[in-house]
mmCIF file of C-alpha atoms in Angstrom:
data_model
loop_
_atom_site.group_PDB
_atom_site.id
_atom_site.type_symbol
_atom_site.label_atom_id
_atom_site.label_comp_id
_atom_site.label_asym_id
_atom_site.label_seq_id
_atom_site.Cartn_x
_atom_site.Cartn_y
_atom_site.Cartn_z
ATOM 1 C CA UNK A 166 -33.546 109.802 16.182
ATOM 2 C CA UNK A 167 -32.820 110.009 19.616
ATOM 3 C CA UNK A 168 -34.916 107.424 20.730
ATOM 4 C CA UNK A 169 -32.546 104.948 18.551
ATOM 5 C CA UNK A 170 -28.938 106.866 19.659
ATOM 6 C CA UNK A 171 -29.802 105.899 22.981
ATOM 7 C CA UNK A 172 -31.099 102.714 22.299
ATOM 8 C CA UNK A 173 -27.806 102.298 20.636
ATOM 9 C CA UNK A 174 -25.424 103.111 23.314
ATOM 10 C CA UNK A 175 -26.273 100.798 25.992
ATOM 11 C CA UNK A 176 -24.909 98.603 23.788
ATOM 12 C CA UNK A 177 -22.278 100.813 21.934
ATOM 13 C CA UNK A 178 -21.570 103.867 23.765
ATOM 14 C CA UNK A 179 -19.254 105.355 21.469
ATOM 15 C CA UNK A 180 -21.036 104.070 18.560
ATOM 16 C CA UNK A 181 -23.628 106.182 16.387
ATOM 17 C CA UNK A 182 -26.243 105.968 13.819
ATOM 18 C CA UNK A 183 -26.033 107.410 10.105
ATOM 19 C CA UNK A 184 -28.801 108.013 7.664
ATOM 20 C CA UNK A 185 -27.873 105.715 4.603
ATOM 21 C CA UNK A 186 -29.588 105.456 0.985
ATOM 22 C CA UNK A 187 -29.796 101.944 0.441
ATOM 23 C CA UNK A 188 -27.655 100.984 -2.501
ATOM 24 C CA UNK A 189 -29.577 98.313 -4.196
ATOM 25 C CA UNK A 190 -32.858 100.350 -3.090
ATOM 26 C CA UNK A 191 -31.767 104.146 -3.389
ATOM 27 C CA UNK A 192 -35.410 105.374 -3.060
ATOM 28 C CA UNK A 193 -34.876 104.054 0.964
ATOM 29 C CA UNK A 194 -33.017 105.871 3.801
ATOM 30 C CA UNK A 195 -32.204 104.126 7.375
ATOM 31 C CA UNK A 196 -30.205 105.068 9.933
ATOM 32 C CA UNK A 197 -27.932 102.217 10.239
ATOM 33 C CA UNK A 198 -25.010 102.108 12.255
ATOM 34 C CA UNK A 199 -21.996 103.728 10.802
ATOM 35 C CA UNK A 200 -19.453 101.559 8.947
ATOM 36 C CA UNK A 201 -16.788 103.103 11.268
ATOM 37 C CA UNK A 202 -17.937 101.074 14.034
ATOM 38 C CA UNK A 203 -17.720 97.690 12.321
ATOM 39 C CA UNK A 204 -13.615 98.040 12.270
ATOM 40 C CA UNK A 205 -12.257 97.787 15.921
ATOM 41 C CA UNK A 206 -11.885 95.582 18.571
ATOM 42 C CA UNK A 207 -14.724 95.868 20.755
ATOM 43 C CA UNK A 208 -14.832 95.457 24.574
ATOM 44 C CA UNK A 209 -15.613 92.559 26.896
ATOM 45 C CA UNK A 210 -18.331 94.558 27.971
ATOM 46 C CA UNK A 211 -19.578 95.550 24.735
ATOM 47 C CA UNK A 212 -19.320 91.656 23.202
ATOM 48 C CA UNK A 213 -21.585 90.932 26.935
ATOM 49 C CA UNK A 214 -23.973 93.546 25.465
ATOM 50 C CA UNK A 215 -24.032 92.023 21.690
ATOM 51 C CA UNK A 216 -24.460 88.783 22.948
ATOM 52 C CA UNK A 217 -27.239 89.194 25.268
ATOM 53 C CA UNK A 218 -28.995 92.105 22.828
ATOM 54 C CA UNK A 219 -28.047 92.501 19.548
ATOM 55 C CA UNK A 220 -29.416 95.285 18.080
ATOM 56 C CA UNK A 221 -29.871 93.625 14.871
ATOM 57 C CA UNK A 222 -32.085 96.556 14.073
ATOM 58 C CA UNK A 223 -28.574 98.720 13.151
ATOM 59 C CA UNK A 224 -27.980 97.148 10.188
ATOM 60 C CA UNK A 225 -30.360 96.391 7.049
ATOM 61 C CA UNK A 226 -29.919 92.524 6.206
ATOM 62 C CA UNK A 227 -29.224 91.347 2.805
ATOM 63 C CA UNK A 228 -32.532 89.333 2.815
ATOM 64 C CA UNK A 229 -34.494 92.819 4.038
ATOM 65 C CA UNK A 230 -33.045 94.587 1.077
ATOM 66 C CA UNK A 231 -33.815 92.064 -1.331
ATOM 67 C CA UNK A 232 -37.437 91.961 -0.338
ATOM 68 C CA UNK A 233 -37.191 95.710 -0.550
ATOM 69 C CA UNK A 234 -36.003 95.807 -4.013
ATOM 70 C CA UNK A 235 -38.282 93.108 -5.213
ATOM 71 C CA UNK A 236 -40.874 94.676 -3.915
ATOM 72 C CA UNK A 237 -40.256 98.249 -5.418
ATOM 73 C CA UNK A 238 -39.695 96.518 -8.827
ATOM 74 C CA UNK A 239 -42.581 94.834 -8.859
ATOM 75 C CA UNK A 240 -45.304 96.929 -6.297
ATOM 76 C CA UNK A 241 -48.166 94.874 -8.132
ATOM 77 C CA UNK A 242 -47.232 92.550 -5.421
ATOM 78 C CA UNK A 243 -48.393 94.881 -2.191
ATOM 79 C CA UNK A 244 -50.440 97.792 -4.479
ATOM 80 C CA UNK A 245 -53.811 98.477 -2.273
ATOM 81 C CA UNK A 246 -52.967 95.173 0.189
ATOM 82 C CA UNK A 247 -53.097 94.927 3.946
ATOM 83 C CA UNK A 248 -49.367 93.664 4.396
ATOM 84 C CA UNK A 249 -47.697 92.416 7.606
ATOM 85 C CA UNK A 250 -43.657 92.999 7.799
ATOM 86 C CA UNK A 251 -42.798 89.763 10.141
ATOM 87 C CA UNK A 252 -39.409 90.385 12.118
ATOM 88 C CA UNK A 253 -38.863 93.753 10.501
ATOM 89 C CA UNK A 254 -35.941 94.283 12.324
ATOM 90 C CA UNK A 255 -35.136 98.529 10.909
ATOM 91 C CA UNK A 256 -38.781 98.239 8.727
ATOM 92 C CA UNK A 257 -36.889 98.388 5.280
ATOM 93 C CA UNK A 258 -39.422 95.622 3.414
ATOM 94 C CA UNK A 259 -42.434 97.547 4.897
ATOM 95 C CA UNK A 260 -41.343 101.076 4.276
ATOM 96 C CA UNK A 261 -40.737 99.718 0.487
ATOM 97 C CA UNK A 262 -44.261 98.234 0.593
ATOM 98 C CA UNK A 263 -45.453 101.647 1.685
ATOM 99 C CA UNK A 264 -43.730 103.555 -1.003
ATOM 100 C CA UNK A 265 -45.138 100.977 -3.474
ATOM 101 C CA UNK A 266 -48.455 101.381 -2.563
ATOM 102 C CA UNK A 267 -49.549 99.088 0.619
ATOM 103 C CA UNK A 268 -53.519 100.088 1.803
ATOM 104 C CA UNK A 269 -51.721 99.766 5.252
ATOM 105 C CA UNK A 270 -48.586 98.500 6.628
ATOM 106 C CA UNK A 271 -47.971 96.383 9.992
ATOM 107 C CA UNK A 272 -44.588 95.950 11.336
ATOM 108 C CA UNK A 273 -44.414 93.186 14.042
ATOM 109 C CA UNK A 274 -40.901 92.763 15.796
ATOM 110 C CA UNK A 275 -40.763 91.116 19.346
ATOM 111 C CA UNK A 276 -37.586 93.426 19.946
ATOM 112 C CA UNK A 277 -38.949 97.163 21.243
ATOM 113 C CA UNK A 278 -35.735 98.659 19.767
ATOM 114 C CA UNK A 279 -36.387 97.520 16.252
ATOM 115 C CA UNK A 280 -39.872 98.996 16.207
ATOM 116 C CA UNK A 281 -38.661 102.184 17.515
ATOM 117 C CA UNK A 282 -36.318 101.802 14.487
ATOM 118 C CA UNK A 283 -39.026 101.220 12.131
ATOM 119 C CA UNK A 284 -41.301 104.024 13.175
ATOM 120 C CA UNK A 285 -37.998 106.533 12.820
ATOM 121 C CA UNK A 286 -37.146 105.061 9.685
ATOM 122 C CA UNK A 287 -40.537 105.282 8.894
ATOM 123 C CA UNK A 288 -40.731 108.901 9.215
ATOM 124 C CA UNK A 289 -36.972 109.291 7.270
ATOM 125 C CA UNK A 290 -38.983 107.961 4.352
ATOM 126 C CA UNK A 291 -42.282 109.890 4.571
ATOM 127 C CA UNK A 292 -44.159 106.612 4.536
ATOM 128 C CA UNK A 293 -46.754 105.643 7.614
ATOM 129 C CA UNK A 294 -46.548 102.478 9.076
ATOM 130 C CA UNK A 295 -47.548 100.995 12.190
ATOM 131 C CA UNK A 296 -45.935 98.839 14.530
ATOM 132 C CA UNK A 297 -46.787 95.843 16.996
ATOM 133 C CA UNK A 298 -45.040 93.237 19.315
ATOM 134 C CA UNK A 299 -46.961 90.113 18.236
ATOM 135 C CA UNK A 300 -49.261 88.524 15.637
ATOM 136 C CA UNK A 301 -51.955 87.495 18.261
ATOM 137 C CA UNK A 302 -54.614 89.331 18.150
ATOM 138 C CA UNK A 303 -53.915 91.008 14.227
ATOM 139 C CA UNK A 304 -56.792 91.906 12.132
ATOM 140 C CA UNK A 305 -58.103 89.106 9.947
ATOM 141 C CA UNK A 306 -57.748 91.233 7.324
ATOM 142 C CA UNK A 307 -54.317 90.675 6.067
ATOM 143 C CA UNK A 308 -53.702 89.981 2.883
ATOM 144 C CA UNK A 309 -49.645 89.663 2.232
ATOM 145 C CA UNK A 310 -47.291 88.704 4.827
ATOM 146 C CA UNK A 311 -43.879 89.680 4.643
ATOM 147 C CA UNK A 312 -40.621 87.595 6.421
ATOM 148 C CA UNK A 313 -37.097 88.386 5.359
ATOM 149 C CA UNK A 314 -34.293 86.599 7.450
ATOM 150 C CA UNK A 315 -36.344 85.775 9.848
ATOM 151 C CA UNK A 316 -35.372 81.423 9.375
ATOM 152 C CA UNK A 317 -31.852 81.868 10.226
ATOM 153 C CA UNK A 318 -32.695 79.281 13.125
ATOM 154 C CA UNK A 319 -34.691 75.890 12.656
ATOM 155 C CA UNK A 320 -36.523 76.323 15.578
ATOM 156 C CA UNK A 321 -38.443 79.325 13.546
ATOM 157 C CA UNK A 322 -39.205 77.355 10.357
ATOM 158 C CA UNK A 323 -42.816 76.368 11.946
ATOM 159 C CA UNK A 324 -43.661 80.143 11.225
ATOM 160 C CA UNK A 325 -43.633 79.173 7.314
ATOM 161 C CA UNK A 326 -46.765 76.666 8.216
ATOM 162 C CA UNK A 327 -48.384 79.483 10.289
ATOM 163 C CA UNK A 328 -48.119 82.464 8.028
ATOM 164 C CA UNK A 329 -50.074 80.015 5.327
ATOM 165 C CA UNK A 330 -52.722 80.476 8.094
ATOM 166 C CA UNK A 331 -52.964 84.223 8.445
ATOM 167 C CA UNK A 332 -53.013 85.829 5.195
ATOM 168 C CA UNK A 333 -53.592 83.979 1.527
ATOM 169 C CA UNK A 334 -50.351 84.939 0.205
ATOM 170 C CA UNK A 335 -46.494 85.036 2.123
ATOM 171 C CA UNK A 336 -43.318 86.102 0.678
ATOM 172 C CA UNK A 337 -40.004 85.250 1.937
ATOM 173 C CA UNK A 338 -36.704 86.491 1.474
ATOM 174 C CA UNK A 339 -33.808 84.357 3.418
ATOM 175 C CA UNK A 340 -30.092 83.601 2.745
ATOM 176 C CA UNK A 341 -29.768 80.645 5.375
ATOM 177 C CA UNK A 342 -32.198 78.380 4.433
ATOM 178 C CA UNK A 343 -30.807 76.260 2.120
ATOM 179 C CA UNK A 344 -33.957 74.211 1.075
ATOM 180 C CA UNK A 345 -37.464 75.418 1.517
ATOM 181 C CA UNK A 346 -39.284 72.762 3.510
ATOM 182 C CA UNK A 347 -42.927 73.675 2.710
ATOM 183 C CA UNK A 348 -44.012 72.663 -0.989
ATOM 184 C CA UNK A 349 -47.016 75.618 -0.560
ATOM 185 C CA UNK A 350 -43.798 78.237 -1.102
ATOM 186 C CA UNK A 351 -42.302 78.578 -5.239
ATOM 187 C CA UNK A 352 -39.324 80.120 -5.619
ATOM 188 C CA UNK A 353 -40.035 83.735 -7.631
ATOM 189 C CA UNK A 354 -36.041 85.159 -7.358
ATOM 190 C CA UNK A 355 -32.494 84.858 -6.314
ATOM 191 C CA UNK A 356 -30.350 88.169 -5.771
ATOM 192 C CA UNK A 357 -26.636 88.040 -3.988
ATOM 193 C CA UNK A 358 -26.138 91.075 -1.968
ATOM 194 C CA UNK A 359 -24.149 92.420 0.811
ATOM 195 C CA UNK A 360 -25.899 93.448 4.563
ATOM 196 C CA UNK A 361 -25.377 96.997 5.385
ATOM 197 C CA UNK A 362 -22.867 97.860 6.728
ATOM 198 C CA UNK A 363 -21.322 95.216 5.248
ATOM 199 C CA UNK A 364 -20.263 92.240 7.724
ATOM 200 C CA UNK A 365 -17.611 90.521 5.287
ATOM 201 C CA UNK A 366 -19.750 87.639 4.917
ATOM 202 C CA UNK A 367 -19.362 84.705 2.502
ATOM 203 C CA UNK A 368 -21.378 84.762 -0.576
ATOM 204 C CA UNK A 369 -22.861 81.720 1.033
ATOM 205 C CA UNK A 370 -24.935 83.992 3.574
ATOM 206 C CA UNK A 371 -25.110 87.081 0.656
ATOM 207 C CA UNK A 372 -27.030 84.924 -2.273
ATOM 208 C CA UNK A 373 -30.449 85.908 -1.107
ATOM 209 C CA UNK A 374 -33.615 83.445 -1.968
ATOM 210 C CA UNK A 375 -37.016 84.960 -2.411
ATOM 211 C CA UNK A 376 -40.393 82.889 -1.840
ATOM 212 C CA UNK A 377 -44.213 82.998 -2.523
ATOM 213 C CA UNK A 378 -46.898 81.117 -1.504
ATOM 214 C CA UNK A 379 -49.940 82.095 -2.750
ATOM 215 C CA UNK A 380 -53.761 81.164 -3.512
ATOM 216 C CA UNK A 381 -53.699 81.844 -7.166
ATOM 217 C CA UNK A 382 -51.272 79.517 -7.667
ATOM 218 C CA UNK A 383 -50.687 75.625 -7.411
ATOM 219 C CA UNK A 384 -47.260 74.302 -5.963
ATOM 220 C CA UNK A 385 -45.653 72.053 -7.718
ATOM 221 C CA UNK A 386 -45.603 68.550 -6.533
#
């Protein structure tokens, strides 16, 4: 918990980090940062900070928590699987395919605060799972990758081509993209949620869509 209070305050200083049961997923704790901090006018300093690195990490996206709670209500989908949390950002759709029963969970996040965040939250849930920087060099092993808000920007949408090539089945969770562009992904769910703490957003950005692409079944033409 240190680890992530520091990490924290070079970017907030006065800021601090609050363990909070998820609502939609109550079974899941995170430290997230507390809702206090979301109402005031921040610095020039502190906007410099956000800008150039947002601790995105802080807060549990609507798309994570929709994964989460699909996953919990249905842990067929990860039960005795080696699953790969893309982008996991505070780990919440890993730790829930932990808790559902996950062989062994991978959390990949280019961003060394977020995996700190995932290991602590990790622990806050009694779940193991382990953490690297990059999908080069992952075991060929995997069978489930996970990716939740992770397409918010085009230029990341090739990664829906390149999961199809690591693992046999992906499932994605995203608000922002409007239209799947890959035929190999079905859509399996639509949830509308709030991120927490909650950022005010439209229900344009809270009406989470949730993907599969998978071997055992055909996409429809």
């Amino acid at each position: 918990m240190e680890t992530l209070s520091r990490n924290l305050q070079r970017i907030f200083p006065d800021s601090i980090l609050t363990p909070t049961r998820l609502p939609l997923c109550p079974e899941i704790s995170l430290f997230l940062l507390d809702p206090v901090n979301m109402h005031r006018n921040f610095s020039p300093e502190e906007i410099r900070a956000i800008l150039s690195d947002p601790p995105y990490w802080t807060l549990c996206w609507a798309s994570g928590q929709a994964m989460a709670w699909h996953i919990l209500q249905n842990p067929d989908t990860v039960k005795g699987k080696r699953v790969l949390d893309f982008g996991s950002g505070s780990g919440v759709a890993g730790i829930a395919a932990a808790m559902a029963g996950a062989l062994k969970v991978i959390a990949c996040d280019l961003d060394d605060d977020a995996l700190d965040a995932t290991r602590v939250n990790s622990l806050l849930n009694n779940v193991t799972v382990h953490t690297c920087k990059s999908i080069e060099g992952l075991p060929d092993d995997i069978d489930l990758i996970l990716a939740a808000d992770v397409l918010y920007d085009r230029d990341n949408h090739h990664f829906l081509e390149a999961f199809l090539d690591l693992a046999p089945e992906v499932m994605v969770a995203d608000s922002r993209l409007r239209n799947m562009p890959v035929k190999a992904y079905r859509k399996i769910g639509e949830i509308l949620l709030c991120t927490i703490p909650d950022l005010n957003e439209s229900d344009e950005f809270n009406r989470v869509n949730i993907y599969l692409s998978s071997q055992n079944f055909s996409p429809a033409s």
